[in-house]
mmCIF file of C-alpha atoms and ligand atoms in Angstrom:
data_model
loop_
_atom_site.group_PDB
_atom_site.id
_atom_site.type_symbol
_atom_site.label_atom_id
_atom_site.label_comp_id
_atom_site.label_asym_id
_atom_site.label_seq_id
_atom_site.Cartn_x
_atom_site.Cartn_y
_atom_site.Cartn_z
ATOM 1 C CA UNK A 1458 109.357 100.309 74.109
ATOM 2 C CA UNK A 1459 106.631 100.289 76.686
ATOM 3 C CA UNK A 1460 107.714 98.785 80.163
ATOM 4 C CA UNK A 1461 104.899 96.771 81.745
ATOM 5 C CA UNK A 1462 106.638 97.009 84.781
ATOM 6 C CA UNK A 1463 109.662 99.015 86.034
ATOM 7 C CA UNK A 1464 111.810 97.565 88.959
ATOM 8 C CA UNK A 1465 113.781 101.019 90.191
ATOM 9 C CA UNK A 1466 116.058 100.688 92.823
ATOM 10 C CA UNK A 1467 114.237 97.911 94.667
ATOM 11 C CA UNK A 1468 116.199 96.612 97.756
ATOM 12 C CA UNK A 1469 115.088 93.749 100.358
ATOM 13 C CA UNK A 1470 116.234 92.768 103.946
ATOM 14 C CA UNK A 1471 116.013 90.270 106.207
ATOM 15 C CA UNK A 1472 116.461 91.629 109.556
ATOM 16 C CA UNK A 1473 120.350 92.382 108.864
ATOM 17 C CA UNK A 1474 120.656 90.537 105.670
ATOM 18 C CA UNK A 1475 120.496 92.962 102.424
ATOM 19 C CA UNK A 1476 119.352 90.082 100.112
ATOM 20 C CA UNK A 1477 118.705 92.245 97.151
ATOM 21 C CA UNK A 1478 120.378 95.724 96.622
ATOM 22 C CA UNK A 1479 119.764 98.267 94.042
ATOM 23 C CA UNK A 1480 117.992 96.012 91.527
ATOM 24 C CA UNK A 1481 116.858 98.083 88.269
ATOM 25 C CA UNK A 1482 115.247 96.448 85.176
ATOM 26 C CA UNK A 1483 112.346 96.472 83.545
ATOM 27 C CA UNK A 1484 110.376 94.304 80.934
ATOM 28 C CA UNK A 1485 108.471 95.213 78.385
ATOM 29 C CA UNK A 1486 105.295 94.620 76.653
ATOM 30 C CA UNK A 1487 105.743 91.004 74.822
ATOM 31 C CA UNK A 1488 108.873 90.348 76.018
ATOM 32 C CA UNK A 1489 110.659 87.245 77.614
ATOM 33 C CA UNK A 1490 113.172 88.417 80.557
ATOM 34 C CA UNK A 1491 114.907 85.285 81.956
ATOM 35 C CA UNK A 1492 117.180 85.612 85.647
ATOM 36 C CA UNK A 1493 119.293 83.390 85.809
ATOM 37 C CA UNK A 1494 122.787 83.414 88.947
ATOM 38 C CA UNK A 1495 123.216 80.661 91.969
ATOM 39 C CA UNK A 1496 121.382 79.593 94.482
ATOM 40 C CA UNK A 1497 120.635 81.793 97.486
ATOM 41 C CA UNK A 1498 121.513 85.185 94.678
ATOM 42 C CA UNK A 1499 118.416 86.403 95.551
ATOM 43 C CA UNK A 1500 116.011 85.753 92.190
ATOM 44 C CA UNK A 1501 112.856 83.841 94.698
ATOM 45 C CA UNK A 1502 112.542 86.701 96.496
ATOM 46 C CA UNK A 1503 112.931 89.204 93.708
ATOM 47 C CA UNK A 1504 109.938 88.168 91.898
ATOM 48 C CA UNK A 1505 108.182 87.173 95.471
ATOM 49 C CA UNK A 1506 108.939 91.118 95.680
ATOM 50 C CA UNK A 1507 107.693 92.326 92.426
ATOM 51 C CA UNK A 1508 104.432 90.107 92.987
ATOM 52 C CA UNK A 1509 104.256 91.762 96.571
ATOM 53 C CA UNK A 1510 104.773 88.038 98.478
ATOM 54 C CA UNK A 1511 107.497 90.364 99.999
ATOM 55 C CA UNK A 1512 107.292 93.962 101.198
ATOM 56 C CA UNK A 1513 109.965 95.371 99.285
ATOM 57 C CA UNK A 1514 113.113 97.251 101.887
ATOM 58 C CA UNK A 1515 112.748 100.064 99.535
ATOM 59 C CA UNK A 1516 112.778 101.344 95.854
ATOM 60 C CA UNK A 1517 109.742 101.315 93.005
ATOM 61 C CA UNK A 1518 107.889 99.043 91.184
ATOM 62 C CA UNK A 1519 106.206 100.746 88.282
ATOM 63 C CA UNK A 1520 103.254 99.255 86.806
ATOM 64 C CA UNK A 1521 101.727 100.782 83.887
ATOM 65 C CA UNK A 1522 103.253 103.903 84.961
ATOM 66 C CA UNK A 1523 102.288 103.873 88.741
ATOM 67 C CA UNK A 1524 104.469 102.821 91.681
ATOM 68 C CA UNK A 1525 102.615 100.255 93.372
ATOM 69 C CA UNK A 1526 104.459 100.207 96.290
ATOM 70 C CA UNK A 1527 103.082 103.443 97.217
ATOM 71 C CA UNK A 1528 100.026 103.438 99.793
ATOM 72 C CA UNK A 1529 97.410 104.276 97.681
ATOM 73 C CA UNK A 1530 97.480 101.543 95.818
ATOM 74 C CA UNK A 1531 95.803 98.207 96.440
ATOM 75 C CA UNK A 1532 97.503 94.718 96.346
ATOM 76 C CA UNK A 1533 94.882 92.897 95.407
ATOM 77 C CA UNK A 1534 93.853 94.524 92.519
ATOM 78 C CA UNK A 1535 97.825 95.064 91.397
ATOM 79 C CA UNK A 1536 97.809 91.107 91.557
ATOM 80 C CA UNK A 1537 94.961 90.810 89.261
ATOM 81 C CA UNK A 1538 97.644 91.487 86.701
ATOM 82 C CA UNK A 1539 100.368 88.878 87.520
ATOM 83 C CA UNK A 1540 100.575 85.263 86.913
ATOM 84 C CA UNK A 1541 102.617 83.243 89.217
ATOM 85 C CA UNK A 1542 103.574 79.655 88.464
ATOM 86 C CA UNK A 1543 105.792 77.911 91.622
ATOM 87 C CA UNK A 1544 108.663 75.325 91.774
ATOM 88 C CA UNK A 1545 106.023 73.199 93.661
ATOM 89 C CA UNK A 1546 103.123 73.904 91.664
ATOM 90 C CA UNK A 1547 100.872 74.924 94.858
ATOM 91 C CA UNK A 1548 97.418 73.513 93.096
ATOM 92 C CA UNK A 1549 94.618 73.027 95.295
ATOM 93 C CA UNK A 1550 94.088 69.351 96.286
ATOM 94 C CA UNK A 1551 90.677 69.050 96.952
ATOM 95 C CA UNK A 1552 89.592 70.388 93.382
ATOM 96 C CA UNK A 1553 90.037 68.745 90.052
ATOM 97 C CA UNK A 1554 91.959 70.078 86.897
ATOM 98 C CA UNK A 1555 89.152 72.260 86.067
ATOM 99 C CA UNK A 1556 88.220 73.734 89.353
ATOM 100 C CA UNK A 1557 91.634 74.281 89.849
ATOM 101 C CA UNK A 1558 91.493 76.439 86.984
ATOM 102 C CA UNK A 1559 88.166 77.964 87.285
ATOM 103 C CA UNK A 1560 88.232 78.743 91.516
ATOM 104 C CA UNK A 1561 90.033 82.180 91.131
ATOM 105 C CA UNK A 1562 88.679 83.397 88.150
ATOM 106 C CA UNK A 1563 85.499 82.906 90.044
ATOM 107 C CA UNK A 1564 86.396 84.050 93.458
ATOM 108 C CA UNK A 1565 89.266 87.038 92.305
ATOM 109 C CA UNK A 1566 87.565 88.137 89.122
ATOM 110 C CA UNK A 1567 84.005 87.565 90.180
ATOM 111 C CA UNK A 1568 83.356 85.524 86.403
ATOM 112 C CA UNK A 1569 80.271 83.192 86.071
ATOM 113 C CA UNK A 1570 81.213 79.921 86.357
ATOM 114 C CA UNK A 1571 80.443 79.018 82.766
ATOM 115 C CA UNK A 1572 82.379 81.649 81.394
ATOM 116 C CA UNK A 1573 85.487 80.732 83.655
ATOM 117 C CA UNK A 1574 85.187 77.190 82.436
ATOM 118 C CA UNK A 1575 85.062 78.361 78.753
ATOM 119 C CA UNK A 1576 88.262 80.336 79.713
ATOM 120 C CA UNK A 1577 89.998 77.234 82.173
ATOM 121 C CA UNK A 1578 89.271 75.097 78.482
ATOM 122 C CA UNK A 1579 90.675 77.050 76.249
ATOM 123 C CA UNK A 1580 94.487 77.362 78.419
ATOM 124 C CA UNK A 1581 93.957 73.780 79.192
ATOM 125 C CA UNK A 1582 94.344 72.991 75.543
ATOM 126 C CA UNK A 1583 97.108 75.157 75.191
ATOM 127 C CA UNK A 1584 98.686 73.619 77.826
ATOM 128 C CA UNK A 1585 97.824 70.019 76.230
ATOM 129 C CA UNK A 1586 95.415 69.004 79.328
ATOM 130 C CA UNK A 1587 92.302 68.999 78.182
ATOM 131 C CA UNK A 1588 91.923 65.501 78.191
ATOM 132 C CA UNK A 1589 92.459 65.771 82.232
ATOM 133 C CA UNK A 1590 89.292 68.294 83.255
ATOM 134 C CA UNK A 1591 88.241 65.761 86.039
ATOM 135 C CA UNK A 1592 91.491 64.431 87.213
ATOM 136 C CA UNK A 1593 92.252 65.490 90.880
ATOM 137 C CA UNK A 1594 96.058 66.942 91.105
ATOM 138 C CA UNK A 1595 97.254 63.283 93.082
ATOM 139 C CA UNK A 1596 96.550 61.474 90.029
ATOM 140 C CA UNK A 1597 98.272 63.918 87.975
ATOM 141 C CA UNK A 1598 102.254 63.682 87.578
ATOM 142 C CA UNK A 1599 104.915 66.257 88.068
ATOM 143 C CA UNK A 1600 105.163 67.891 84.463
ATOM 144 C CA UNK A 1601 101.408 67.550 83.705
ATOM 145 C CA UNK A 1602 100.739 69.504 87.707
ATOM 146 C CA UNK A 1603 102.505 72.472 86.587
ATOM 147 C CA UNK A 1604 101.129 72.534 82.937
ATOM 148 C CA UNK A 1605 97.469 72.547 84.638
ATOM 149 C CA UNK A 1606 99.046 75.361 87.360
ATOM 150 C CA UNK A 1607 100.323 76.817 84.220
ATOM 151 C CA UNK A 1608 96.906 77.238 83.000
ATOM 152 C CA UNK A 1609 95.423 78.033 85.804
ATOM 153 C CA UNK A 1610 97.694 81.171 85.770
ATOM 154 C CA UNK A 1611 97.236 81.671 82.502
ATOM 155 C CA UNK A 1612 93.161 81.229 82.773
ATOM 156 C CA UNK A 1613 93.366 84.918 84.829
ATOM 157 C CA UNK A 1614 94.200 86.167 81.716
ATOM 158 C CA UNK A 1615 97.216 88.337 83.500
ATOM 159 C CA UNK A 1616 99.424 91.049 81.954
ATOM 160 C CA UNK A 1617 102.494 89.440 83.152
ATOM 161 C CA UNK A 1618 103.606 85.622 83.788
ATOM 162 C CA UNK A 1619 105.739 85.047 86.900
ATOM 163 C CA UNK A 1620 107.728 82.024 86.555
ATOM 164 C CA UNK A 1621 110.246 80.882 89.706
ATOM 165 C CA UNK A 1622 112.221 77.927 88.276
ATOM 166 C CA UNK A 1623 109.075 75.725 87.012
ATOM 167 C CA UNK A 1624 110.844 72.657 86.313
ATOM 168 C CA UNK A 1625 113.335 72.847 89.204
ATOM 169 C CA UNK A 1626 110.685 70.187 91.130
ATOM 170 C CA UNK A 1627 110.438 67.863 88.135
ATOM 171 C CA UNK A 1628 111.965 64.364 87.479
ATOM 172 C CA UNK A 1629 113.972 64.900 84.637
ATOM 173 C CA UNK A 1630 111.862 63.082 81.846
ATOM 174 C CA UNK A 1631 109.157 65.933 82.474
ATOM 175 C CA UNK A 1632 111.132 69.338 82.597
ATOM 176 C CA UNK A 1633 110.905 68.708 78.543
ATOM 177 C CA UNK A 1634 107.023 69.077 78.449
ATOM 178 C CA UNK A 1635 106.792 71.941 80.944
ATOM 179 C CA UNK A 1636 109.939 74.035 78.987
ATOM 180 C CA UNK A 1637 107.805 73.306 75.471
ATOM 181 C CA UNK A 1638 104.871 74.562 76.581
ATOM 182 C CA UNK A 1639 106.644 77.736 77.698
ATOM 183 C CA UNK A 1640 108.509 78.115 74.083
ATOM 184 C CA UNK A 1641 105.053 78.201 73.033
ATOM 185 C CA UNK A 1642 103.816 80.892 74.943
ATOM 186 C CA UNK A 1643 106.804 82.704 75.242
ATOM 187 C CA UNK A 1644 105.968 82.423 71.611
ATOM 188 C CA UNK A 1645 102.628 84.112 71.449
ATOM 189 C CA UNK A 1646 103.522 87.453 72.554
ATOM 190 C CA UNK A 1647 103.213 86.720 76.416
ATOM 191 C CA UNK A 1648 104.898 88.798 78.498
ATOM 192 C CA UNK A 1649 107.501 86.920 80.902
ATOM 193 C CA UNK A 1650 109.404 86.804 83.949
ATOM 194 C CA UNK A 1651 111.356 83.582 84.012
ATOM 195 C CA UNK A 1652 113.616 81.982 86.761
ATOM 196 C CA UNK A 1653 115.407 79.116 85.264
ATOM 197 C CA UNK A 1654 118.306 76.822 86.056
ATOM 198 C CA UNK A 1655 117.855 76.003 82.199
ATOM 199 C CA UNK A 1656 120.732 77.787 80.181
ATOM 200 C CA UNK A 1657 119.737 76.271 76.952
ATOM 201 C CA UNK A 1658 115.873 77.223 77.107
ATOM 202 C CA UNK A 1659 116.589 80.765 78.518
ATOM 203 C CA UNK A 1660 119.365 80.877 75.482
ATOM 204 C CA UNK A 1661 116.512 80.279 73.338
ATOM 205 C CA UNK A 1662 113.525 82.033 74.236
ATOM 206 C CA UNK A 1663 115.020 85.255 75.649
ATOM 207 C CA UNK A 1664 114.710 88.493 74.588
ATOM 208 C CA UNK A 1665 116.914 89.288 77.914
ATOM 209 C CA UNK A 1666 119.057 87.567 80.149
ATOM 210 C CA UNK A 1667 119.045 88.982 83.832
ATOM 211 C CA UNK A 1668 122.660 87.218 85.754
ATOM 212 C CA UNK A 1669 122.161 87.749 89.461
ATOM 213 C CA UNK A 1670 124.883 87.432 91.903
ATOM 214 C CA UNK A 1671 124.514 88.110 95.745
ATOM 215 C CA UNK A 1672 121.503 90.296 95.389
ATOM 216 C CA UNK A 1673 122.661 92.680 92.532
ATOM 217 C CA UNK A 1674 121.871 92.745 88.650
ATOM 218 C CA UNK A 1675 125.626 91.734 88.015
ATOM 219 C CA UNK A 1676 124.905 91.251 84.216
ATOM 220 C CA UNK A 1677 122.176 92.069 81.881
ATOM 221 C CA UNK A 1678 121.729 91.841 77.724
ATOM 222 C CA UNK A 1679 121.012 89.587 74.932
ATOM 223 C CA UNK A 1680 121.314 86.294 75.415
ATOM 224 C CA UNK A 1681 123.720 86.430 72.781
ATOM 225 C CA UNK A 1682 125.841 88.767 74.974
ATOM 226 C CA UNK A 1683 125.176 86.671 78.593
ATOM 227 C CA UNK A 1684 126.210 83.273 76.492
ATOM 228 C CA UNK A 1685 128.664 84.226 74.126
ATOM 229 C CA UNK A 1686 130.006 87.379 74.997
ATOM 230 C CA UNK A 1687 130.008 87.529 78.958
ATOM 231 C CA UNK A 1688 131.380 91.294 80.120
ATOM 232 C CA UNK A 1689 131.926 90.377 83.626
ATOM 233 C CA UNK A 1690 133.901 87.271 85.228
ATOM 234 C CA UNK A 1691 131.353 86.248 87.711
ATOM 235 C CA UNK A 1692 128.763 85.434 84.902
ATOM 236 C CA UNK A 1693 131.987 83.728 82.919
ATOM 237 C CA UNK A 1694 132.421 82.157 86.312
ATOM 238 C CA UNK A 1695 128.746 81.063 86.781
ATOM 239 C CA UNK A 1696 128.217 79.611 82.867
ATOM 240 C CA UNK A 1697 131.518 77.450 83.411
ATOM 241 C CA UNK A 1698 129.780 75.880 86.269
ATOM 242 C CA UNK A 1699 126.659 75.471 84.403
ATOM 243 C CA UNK A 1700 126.970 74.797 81.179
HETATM 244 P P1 LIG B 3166 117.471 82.157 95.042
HETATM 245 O O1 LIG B 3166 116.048 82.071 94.638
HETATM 246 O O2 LIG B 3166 118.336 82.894 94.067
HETATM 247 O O3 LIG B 3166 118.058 80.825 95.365
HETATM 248 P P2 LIG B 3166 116.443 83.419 97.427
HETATM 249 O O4 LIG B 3166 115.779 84.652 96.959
HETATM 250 O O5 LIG B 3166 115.572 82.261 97.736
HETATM 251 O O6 LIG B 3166 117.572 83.015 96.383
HETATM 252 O O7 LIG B 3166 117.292 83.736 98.713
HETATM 253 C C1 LIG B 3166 118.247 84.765 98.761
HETATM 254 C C2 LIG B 3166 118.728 84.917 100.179
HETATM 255 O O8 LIG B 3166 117.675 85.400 101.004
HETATM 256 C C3 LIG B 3166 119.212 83.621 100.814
HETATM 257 O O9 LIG B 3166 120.346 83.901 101.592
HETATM 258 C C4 LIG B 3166 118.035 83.227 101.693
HETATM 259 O O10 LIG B 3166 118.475 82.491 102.795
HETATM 260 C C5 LIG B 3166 117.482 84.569 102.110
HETATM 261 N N1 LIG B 3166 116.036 84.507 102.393
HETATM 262 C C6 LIG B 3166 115.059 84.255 101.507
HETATM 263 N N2 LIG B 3166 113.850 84.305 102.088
HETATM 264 C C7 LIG B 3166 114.062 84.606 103.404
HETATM 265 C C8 LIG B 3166 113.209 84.806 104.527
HETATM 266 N N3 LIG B 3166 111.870 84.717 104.423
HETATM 267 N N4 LIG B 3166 113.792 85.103 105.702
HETATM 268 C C9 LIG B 3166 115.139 85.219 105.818
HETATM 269 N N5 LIG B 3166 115.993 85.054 104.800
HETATM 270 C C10 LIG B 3166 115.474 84.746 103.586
HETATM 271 MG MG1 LIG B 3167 114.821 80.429 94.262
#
């Protein structure tokens, strides 16, 4: 299988505090990788790390082949390739649905503006807010925010989706709407990077299951084998708290 990117031996600190140590995975081309472990086990700055938020302590991150973490290469252009969707959604106030949509494809990936609203349309139906173009975020609520900040991530047309627990800000009528859209995509082919605190969804639309506990990769495998068949106690430990 080809990995789209290749986390080897990545570790982060914080002054004195080794918040992620020895972390090795991978994901591959189409597939759905879900992290899942407590609070504070490190999985926010793990993918804060492999989208370069965070300068890495040490290790690789191989992208297409190349460790980006070496000099030559340019952040910018690496992050043309990853779509990042927040807890808090992060749009941009002062622009509507659309220009939310259409502002990086614009500014990052130097499109017309026509062709980046063609583009911003065509996620914005996927996302089922189409019918919003000209609403400005305010008027917006929780679940439909992140389905536009969804598609705004989705309108850079990226190689990867980030996702760091996108329904973790939502009342809990809306996390329904965000997690369907997601099925869908995770549906398509997309390839994602999911941090959820929702066992059920990552049950379902995982091809892996990634259990974190105080910065390591305690647990990895099916979700079949995470769910059903935990190896280690700490992930029994964490599911009996969860579930
Ligand atoms: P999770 O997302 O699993 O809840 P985080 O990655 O947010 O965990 O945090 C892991 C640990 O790293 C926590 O102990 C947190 O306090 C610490 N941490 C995260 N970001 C910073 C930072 N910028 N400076 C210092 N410590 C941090
Ligand atoms: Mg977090």
């Amino acid at each position: 299988m080809e990995a789209v990117i290749d986390i080897q031996g990545l570790s982060k600190s914080f002054g004195s505090h080794e918040v992620l140590k020895d972390i090795n995975f991978s994901v591959n081309k189409g597939e759905v990788v879900t992290i899942i472990g407590s609070s504070g086990s490190g999985k926010s700055t793990l993918l804060r790390c492999v989208n370069l938020l965070e300068k890495p302590s040490g290790g690789k991150i191989i992208f297409n082949g190349e460790n980006i973490l070496d000099d030559k290469h340019d952040v910018h252009q690496y992050r043309k390739n990853l779509g990042m969707v927040f807890q808090q959604f992060n749009l941009f106030n002062n622009h509507n649905v659309i220009g939310n949509c259409v502002v990086g494809q614009v500014k990052v990936l130097k499109r017309s503006k026509e062709d980046a609203e063609k583009i911003a349309m065509k996620y914005l139906k996927v996302v089922g807010m189409d019918a919003y173009v000209n609403a400005k975020p305010r008027q917006l609520s929780g679940g439909q925010k992140q389905r536009v900040a969804i598609a705004r991530a989705l309108s850079m047309e990226p190689d990867v989706m980030l996702f760091d627990e996108p329904t973790s800000a939502l009342d809990p009528e809306m996390v329904g709407e965000v997690l369907k859209v997601m099925k869908e995509l995770a549906g398509t082919g997309l390839t994602m990077l999911i941090v959820t605190h929702e066992m059920e969804f990552a049950r379902e639309v995982s091809d892996r299951v990634v259990f974190m506990d105080k910065g390591v990769i305690a647990e990895e495998g099916t979700p079949e084998q995470i769910f059903n068949q935990p190896a280690q106690e700490r992930t029994k430990e964490f599911l009996k708290r969860t579930l």
